[in-house]
């Protein structure tokens, strides 16, 4: 499938999400049915080998050394599924929330208050509940929210139009409340070890298709996206023992650190904390302004690529800025206000 064809599919899915359609499939109902069966076997494998039944609870204050009397901490909230929750690791400091909070505190030189409402096993239709939790206190709206969602939508055969509709609604509600929003799009399920060929190829195709459609939906609502698909592709495929956890499905501590390094620059940019020279497109890194569908397709296949709204809608539709930000090392998290393993949250399927 050509880049233009992929862009057309992504536009159709996003349009279906916006206007109530629901019949557009990811790779054909029969194919996805087979993929679902294989994914079910993979999940049984995951649940039986080394999967931790609980995930560390990393909520708390990070960057205490930056505390200034009278200055409030930045508020960072994570929403989504097991990847956002940090399933697969055992220490608080290894979770993506702790890594992002520590990194943000170091860049901003301000303490960061972390809250994580992500639920392992969640699909995009759970975002309505999670957003309600986040916005329950109008006086404590987060400065920035990071959402990681999509893998369970693919494995549970949720129509992509429905998936994107729920995600877009969540981004719209959070942006309307005043929070910046960064979405880590659907990871590349073609790298999961228990899934064999040819279903790995089909899983990769479905994952990237959803990621591209997610990007269009998020950008149209004023959020930013970062591609996790290719990031969790070649690097994870080449180093599965280091980047996958003991269940061969969820990232290891090194894997979560890699993902956090990809997302952190966009979180900082959303809050106006990134150097001004980094905000200009760098032609040498193939950055620039593109129709949002084309930008979405490019981002879905390249590690750590950011897409953000750039211009008003024109004759060819909305435009976006595609950025390939240089990753910065995420600082080691300082101890969270909890035990070494932290309180834990029960996981779903």
CSV table of C-alpha atoms in Angstrom, one decimal:
chain,number,residue,atom,x,y,z
A,1,UNK,CA,0.0,0.0,0.0
A,2,UNK,CA,1.4,3.4,-1.0
A,3,UNK,CA,1.8,6.3,1.3
A,4,UNK,CA,-1.1,8.1,-0.4
A,5,UNK,CA,-3.3,5.1,-0.1
A,6,UNK,CA,-2.5,4.8,3.6
A,7,UNK,CA,-3.3,8.5,4.0
A,8,UNK,CA,-6.7,8.0,2.4
A,9,UNK,CA,-7.5,5.1,4.7
A,10,UNK,CA,-6.5,7.1,7.7
A,11,UNK,CA,-8.7,10.1,6.5
A,12,UNK,CA,-11.6,7.8,6.0
A,13,UNK,CA,-11.3,6.3,9.5
A,14,UNK,CA,-11.0,9.7,11.1
A,15,UNK,CA,-13.9,11.1,9.1
A,16,UNK,CA,-16.0,8.1,10.1
A,17,UNK,CA,-15.2,8.7,13.7
A,18,UNK,CA,-16.1,12.4,13.4
A,19,UNK,CA,-19.4,11.8,11.5
A,20,UNK,CA,-20.6,8.7,13.2
A,21,UNK,CA,-19.5,6.0,10.7
A,22,UNK,CA,-18.6,2.6,12.0
A,23,UNK,CA,-18.1,0.2,9.2
A,24,UNK,CA,-14.5,0.8,8.2
A,25,UNK,CA,-12.4,-2.2,9.1
A,26,UNK,CA,-8.7,-2.2,9.9
A,27,UNK,CA,-7.6,-5.1,7.6
A,28,UNK,CA,-10.8,-6.9,6.8
A,29,UNK,CA,-13.1,-8.6,9.2
A,30,UNK,CA,-12.0,-12.1,8.4
A,31,UNK,CA,-8.3,-11.2,8.7
A,32,UNK,CA,-8.8,-9.4,12.0
A,33,UNK,CA,-10.8,-12.4,13.3
A,34,UNK,CA,-7.8,-14.6,12.7
A,35,UNK,CA,-5.6,-12.0,14.3
A,36,UNK,CA,-7.9,-11.8,17.3
A,37,UNK,CA,-7.6,-15.6,17.8
A,38,UNK,CA,-3.8,-15.4,17.6
A,39,UNK,CA,-3.8,-12.4,20.0
A,40,UNK,CA,-6.0,-14.4,22.4
A,41,UNK,CA,-3.3,-17.2,22.4
A,42,UNK,CA,-0.7,-14.5,22.9
A,43,UNK,CA,-2.5,-13.0,25.9
A,44,UNK,CA,-2.8,-16.5,27.4
A,45,UNK,CA,1.0,-16.8,27.0
A,46,UNK,CA,1.5,-13.4,28.5
A,47,UNK,CA,-0.7,-14.1,31.5
A,48,UNK,CA,1.1,-17.4,32.1
A,49,UNK,CA,4.7,-16.3,31.9
A,50,UNK,CA,6.1,-13.7,34.3
A,51,UNK,CA,3.3,-11.2,34.2
A,52,UNK,CA,3.0,-9.2,37.3
A,53,UNK,CA,-0.6,-9.2,38.6
A,54,UNK,CA,-0.2,-5.6,39.8
A,55,UNK,CA,1.6,-2.5,38.7
A,56,UNK,CA,3.5,0.0,40.8
A,57,UNK,CA,1.5,3.1,41.9
A,58,UNK,CA,3.8,6.0,41.1
A,59,UNK,CA,1.5,8.9,42.0
A,60,UNK,CA,3.2,11.6,44.0
A,61,UNK,CA,5.6,14.6,43.9
A,62,UNK,CA,8.7,14.6,41.8
A,63,UNK,CA,11.5,17.1,41.7
A,64,UNK,CA,11.2,18.3,45.3
A,65,UNK,CA,14.6,20.0,45.1
A,66,UNK,CA,13.0,22.5,42.7
A,67,UNK,CA,10.3,23.6,45.2
A,68,UNK,CA,10.0,27.4,45.6
A,69,UNK,CA,7.7,28.8,48.2
A,70,UNK,CA,4.5,30.1,46.7
A,71,UNK,CA,5.0,28.4,43.3
A,72,UNK,CA,2.7,25.5,42.5
A,73,UNK,CA,4.0,22.2,41.1
A,74,UNK,CA,3.2,21.3,37.5
A,75,UNK,CA,0.5,18.7,37.2
A,76,UNK,CA,1.0,15.7,35.0
A,77,UNK,CA,-1.6,13.0,34.5
A,78,UNK,CA,-1.3,9.8,32.6
A,79,UNK,CA,-4.4,8.0,31.0
A,80,UNK,CA,-4.7,4.9,28.9
A,81,UNK,CA,-3.9,1.2,29.1
A,82,UNK,CA,-1.1,-1.0,30.6
A,83,UNK,CA,1.6,0.9,28.8
A,84,UNK,CA,0.7,4.1,30.5
A,85,UNK,CA,0.2,2.3,33.8
A,86,UNK,CA,3.6,0.6,33.7
A,87,UNK,CA,2.6,-3.0,33.7
A,88,UNK,CA,5.6,-5.4,33.5
A,89,UNK,CA,7.9,-3.6,35.9
A,90,UNK,CA,8.1,-3.8,39.6
A,91,UNK,CA,9.6,-0.6,40.8
A,92,UNK,CA,7.9,2.8,40.9
A,93,UNK,CA,10.9,4.5,39.3
A,94,UNK,CA,10.7,2.2,36.3
A,95,UNK,CA,7.2,3.3,35.3
A,96,UNK,CA,6.6,5.7,32.4
A,97,UNK,CA,4.8,8.1,34.7
A,98,UNK,CA,7.7,8.4,37.2
A,99,UNK,CA,10.2,8.7,34.3
A,100,UNK,CA,8.2,11.5,32.6
A,101,UNK,CA,7.5,13.3,35.9
A,102,UNK,CA,11.2,13.3,36.7
A,103,UNK,CA,12.2,14.4,33.3
A,104,UNK,CA,9.7,17.2,33.2
A,105,UNK,CA,10.8,18.4,36.6
A,106,UNK,CA,14.4,18.6,35.4
A,107,UNK,CA,13.6,20.5,32.3
A,108,UNK,CA,11.1,22.9,33.9
A,109,UNK,CA,13.1,23.2,37.1
A,110,UNK,CA,9.8,22.9,39.0
A,111,UNK,CA,8.4,20.0,41.0
A,112,UNK,CA,5.8,17.9,39.2
A,113,UNK,CA,2.7,16.3,40.8
A,114,UNK,CA,2.0,13.0,39.0
A,115,UNK,CA,-1.4,11.3,38.9
A,116,UNK,CA,-2.0,8.1,36.9
A,117,UNK,CA,-5.5,6.9,36.1
A,118,UNK,CA,-4.5,4.4,33.4
A,119,UNK,CA,-6.0,0.9,33.6
A,120,UNK,CA,-4.2,-2.2,32.3
A,121,UNK,CA,-6.5,-3.8,29.7
A,122,UNK,CA,-8.3,-0.6,28.9
A,123,UNK,CA,-9.6,0.2,25.5
A,124,UNK,CA,-10.4,3.7,24.1
A,125,UNK,CA,-14.0,3.4,25.3
A,126,UNK,CA,-12.7,3.5,28.9
A,127,UNK,CA,-11.2,7.0,28.3
A,128,UNK,CA,-14.6,8.6,29.1
A,129,UNK,CA,-14.4,7.2,32.6
A,130,UNK,CA,-10.8,8.1,33.0
A,131,UNK,CA,-11.3,11.7,31.8
A,132,UNK,CA,-14.2,12.1,34.3
A,133,UNK,CA,-11.8,11.1,37.1
A,134,UNK,CA,-9.2,13.6,35.9
A,135,UNK,CA,-11.7,16.5,35.5
A,136,UNK,CA,-13.6,15.7,38.7
A,137,UNK,CA,-12.0,18.6,40.5
A,138,UNK,CA,-12.2,21.7,38.3
A,139,UNK,CA,-9.6,23.5,40.6
A,140,UNK,CA,-7.0,20.8,39.9
A,141,UNK,CA,-7.0,20.5,36.1
A,142,UNK,CA,-3.7,19.0,34.9
A,143,UNK,CA,-1.2,21.2,33.0
A,144,UNK,CA,-0.5,18.3,30.7
A,145,UNK,CA,-2.0,14.9,30.1
A,146,UNK,CA,-0.3,12.0,28.4
A,147,UNK,CA,-2.5,9.3,26.9
A,148,UNK,CA,-1.2,5.9,25.7
A,149,UNK,CA,-4.0,3.8,24.1
A,150,UNK,CA,-4.8,1.6,21.2
A,151,UNK,CA,-3.2,-1.9,21.5
A,152,UNK,CA,-6.3,-3.5,23.2
A,153,UNK,CA,-8.5,-1.9,20.6
A,154,UNK,CA,-6.8,-3.8,17.9
A,155,UNK,CA,-6.6,-7.1,19.7
A,156,UNK,CA,-10.3,-6.9,20.8
A,157,UNK,CA,-11.4,-5.9,17.3
A,158,UNK,CA,-12.9,-2.5,18.2
A,159,UNK,CA,-13.8,-0.7,15.0
A,160,UNK,CA,-11.2,1.9,14.4
A,161,UNK,CA,-13.8,4.6,13.8
A,162,UNK,CA,-15.2,3.9,17.3
A,163,UNK,CA,-11.7,3.9,18.8
A,164,UNK,CA,-10.7,7.2,17.2
A,165,UNK,CA,-14.1,8.7,18.2
A,166,UNK,CA,-13.5,7.9,21.9
A,167,UNK,CA,-10.0,9.2,21.8
A,168,UNK,CA,-10.9,12.4,20.0
A,169,UNK,CA,-13.7,13.1,22.5
A,170,UNK,CA,-11.3,12.6,25.4
A,171,UNK,CA,-8.8,15.0,23.9
A,172,UNK,CA,-11.5,17.6,23.2
A,173,UNK,CA,-12.7,17.4,26.9
A,174,UNK,CA,-9.2,17.8,28.3
A,175,UNK,CA,-8.3,20.6,25.9
A,176,UNK,CA,-11.5,22.4,26.7
A,177,UNK,CA,-10.7,22.2,30.4
A,178,UNK,CA,-7.4,23.8,29.7
A,179,UNK,CA,-4.9,20.9,29.7
A,180,UNK,CA,-2.3,20.3,27.1
A,181,UNK,CA,-2.6,16.8,25.6
A,182,UNK,CA,0.1,14.5,24.2
A,183,UNK,CA,-1.0,11.1,22.8
A,184,UNK,CA,1.4,8.1,22.4
A,185,UNK,CA,-0.3,6.4,19.5
A,186,UNK,CA,-1.0,2.7,19.1
A,187,UNK,CA,2.3,0.6,19.4
A,188,UNK,CA,3.4,-1.8,16.8
A,189,UNK,CA,1.8,-5.1,17.8
A,190,UNK,CA,3.9,-6.8,15.1
A,191,UNK,CA,6.8,-7.0,17.5
A,192,UNK,CA,5.1,-9.1,20.1
A,193,UNK,CA,7.1,-12.3,20.4
A,194,UNK,CA,4.1,-14.7,21.0
A,195,UNK,CA,2.5,-13.6,17.7
A,196,UNK,CA,3.9,-15.5,14.7
A,197,UNK,CA,4.1,-14.8,11.0
A,198,UNK,CA,2.1,-14.0,8.9
A,199,UNK,CA,0.0,-12.4,11.6
A,200,UNK,CA,2.9,-10.2,12.8
A,201,UNK,CA,2.7,-8.4,9.4
A,202,UNK,CA,-1.1,-8.1,9.8
A,203,UNK,CA,-0.8,-6.8,13.3
A,204,UNK,CA,1.8,-4.3,12.2
A,205,UNK,CA,-0.5,-3.1,9.4
A,206,UNK,CA,-3.5,-2.8,11.7
A,207,UNK,CA,-1.5,-1.0,14.4
A,208,UNK,CA,-0.1,1.6,12.1
A,209,UNK,CA,-3.4,2.2,10.4
A,210,UNK,CA,-5.0,2.9,13.8
A,211,UNK,CA,-2.0,5.1,14.8
A,212,UNK,CA,-2.4,7.2,11.7
A,213,UNK,CA,-6.1,7.7,12.3
A,214,UNK,CA,-5.5,8.5,15.9
A,215,UNK,CA,-3.1,11.2,14.9
A,216,UNK,CA,-5.6,12.9,12.7
A,217,UNK,CA,-8.3,12.8,15.3
A,218,UNK,CA,-6.0,14.1,18.1
A,219,UNK,CA,-4.5,16.9,16.0
A,220,UNK,CA,-7.9,18.1,14.9
A,221,UNK,CA,-8.8,18.5,18.6
A,222,UNK,CA,-5.7,20.5,19.4
A,223,UNK,CA,-3.5,17.8,20.9
A,224,UNK,CA,-0.1,16.5,19.8
A,225,UNK,CA,0.9,12.9,19.0
A,226,UNK,CA,4.1,10.9,19.3
A,227,UNK,CA,4.5,7.7,17.4
A,228,UNK,CA,5.3,4.7,19.6
A,229,UNK,CA,4.7,2.2,16.8
A,230,UNK,CA,8.1,2.2,15.1
A,231,UNK,CA,9.8,3.1,18.3
A,232,UNK,CA,8.5,-0.2,19.7
A,233,UNK,CA,9.3,-1.8,16.4
A,234,UNK,CA,12.9,-2.2,15.2
A,235,UNK,CA,14.4,-1.4,18.6
A,236,UNK,CA,12.2,-3.9,20.4
A,237,UNK,CA,12.4,-6.4,17.6
A,238,UNK,CA,16.2,-6.2,17.6
A,239,UNK,CA,16.6,-6.3,21.4
A,240,UNK,CA,13.5,-8.2,22.7
A,241,UNK,CA,15.3,-9.5,25.8
A,242,UNK,CA,16.3,-6.0,26.9
A,243,UNK,CA,13.2,-4.0,25.9
A,244,UNK,CA,10.4,-6.5,26.5
A,245,UNK,CA,9.6,-7.6,30.1
A,246,UNK,CA,9.5,-11.2,31.3
A,247,UNK,CA,6.0,-11.7,29.8
A,248,UNK,CA,7.4,-10.9,26.3
A,249,UNK,CA,4.5,-8.5,25.8
A,250,UNK,CA,4.8,-5.4,28.0
A,251,UNK,CA,8.0,-3.3,27.9
A,252,UNK,CA,10.8,-3.8,30.4
A,253,UNK,CA,12.3,-1.0,32.5
A,254,UNK,CA,14.6,-0.3,29.5
A,255,UNK,CA,11.7,-0.3,27.1
A,256,UNK,CA,9.7,2.1,29.2
A,257,UNK,CA,12.7,4.4,29.5
A,258,UNK,CA,13.0,4.4,25.6
A,259,UNK,CA,9.3,5.3,25.3
A,260,UNK,CA,9.6,8.0,27.9
A,261,UNK,CA,12.6,9.5,26.1
A,262,UNK,CA,10.5,9.7,22.9
A,263,UNK,CA,7.5,11.4,24.6
A,264,UNK,CA,9.2,13.8,27.0
A,265,UNK,CA,10.4,16.3,24.4
A,266,UNK,CA,6.8,16.7,23.1
A,267,UNK,CA,5.4,17.1,26.6
A,268,UNK,CA,8.0,19.8,27.2
A,269,UNK,CA,7.2,21.5,23.9
A,270,UNK,CA,3.5,21.5,24.7
A,271,UNK,CA,4.2,23.4,27.9
A,272,UNK,CA,6.5,25.9,26.1
A,273,UNK,CA,9.6,24.5,27.8
A,274,UNK,CA,11.6,23.4,24.7
A,275,UNK,CA,14.3,25.6,23.2
A,276,UNK,CA,12.9,28.1,20.7
A,277,UNK,CA,15.3,26.9,18.0
A,278,UNK,CA,13.9,23.4,18.3
A,279,UNK,CA,10.4,24.6,17.3
A,280,UNK,CA,11.5,25.6,13.8
A,281,UNK,CA,11.3,22.8,11.2
A,282,UNK,CA,14.7,21.3,10.4
A,283,UNK,CA,14.8,20.4,6.7
A,284,UNK,CA,17.9,18.2,7.4
A,285,UNK,CA,15.7,16.0,9.6
A,286,UNK,CA,12.9,16.0,7.0
A,287,UNK,CA,10.7,18.1,9.2
A,288,UNK,CA,8.0,20.4,7.8
A,289,UNK,CA,4.4,21.2,7.2
A,290,UNK,CA,2.2,18.5,5.6
A,291,UNK,CA,-1.5,17.8,5.1
A,292,UNK,CA,-2.4,16.1,8.4
A,293,UNK,CA,-3.2,12.7,6.9
A,294,UNK,CA,0.3,12.5,5.2
A,295,UNK,CA,2.0,13.6,8.4
A,296,UNK,CA,0.0,11.0,10.3
A,297,UNK,CA,1.1,8.2,8.0
A,298,UNK,CA,4.8,9.3,8.1
A,299,UNK,CA,4.7,9.5,11.9
A,300,UNK,CA,3.1,6.0,12.2
A,301,UNK,CA,6.1,4.4,10.7
A,302,UNK,CA,9.0,6.3,12.3
A,303,UNK,CA,10.1,6.3,15.9
A,304,UNK,CA,9.3,9.2,18.1
A,305,UNK,CA,7.8,11.4,15.4
A,306,UNK,CA,5.6,14.3,16.7
A,307,UNK,CA,2.6,15.7,14.8
A,308,UNK,CA,0.9,18.9,15.9
A,309,UNK,CA,-1.6,21.3,14.4
A,310,UNK,CA,0.0,24.0,12.4
A,311,UNK,CA,-2.3,25.9,10.1
A,312,UNK,CA,-6.0,26.6,9.6
A,313,UNK,CA,-7.9,24.2,7.3
A,314,UNK,CA,-7.3,24.9,3.7
A,315,UNK,CA,-8.5,23.4,0.4
A,316,UNK,CA,-6.6,20.2,1.1
A,317,UNK,CA,-7.8,19.9,4.6
A,318,UNK,CA,-6.0,20.6,7.9
A,319,UNK,CA,-2.2,20.9,7.9
A,320,UNK,CA,0.2,19.8,10.6
A,321,UNK,CA,3.8,20.2,11.6
A,322,UNK,CA,5.8,17.0,11.6
A,323,UNK,CA,8.8,17.1,14.0
A,324,UNK,CA,11.6,14.5,14.7
A,325,UNK,CA,12.7,15.9,18.0
A,326,UNK,CA,16.1,14.8,19.4
A,327,UNK,CA,15.6,12.6,22.4
A,328,UNK,CA,17.0,13.6,25.7
A,329,UNK,CA,18.1,11.3,28.4
A,330,UNK,CA,15.3,10.9,31.1
A,331,UNK,CA,16.7,11.6,34.6
A,332,UNK,CA,16.6,8.9,37.1
A,333,UNK,CA,13.4,9.4,39.2
A,334,UNK,CA,14.0,10.4,42.8
A,335,UNK,CA,12.2,8.2,45.3
A,336,UNK,CA,8.4,8.7,45.1
A,337,UNK,CA,6.5,9.2,48.4
A,338,UNK,CA,5.9,5.4,48.7
A,339,UNK,CA,7.6,2.2,49.5
A,340,UNK,CA,10.3,0.9,47.2
A,341,UNK,CA,7.8,-1.1,45.2
A,342,UNK,CA,5.0,1.3,45.9
A,343,UNK,CA,1.3,0.6,46.4
A,344,UNK,CA,-0.1,-1.3,43.5
A,345,UNK,CA,-3.0,-1.3,41.2
A,346,UNK,CA,-4.8,-4.5,40.1
A,347,UNK,CA,-4.4,-5.2,36.4
A,348,UNK,CA,-7.0,-6.1,33.8
A,349,UNK,CA,-6.8,-8.5,30.9
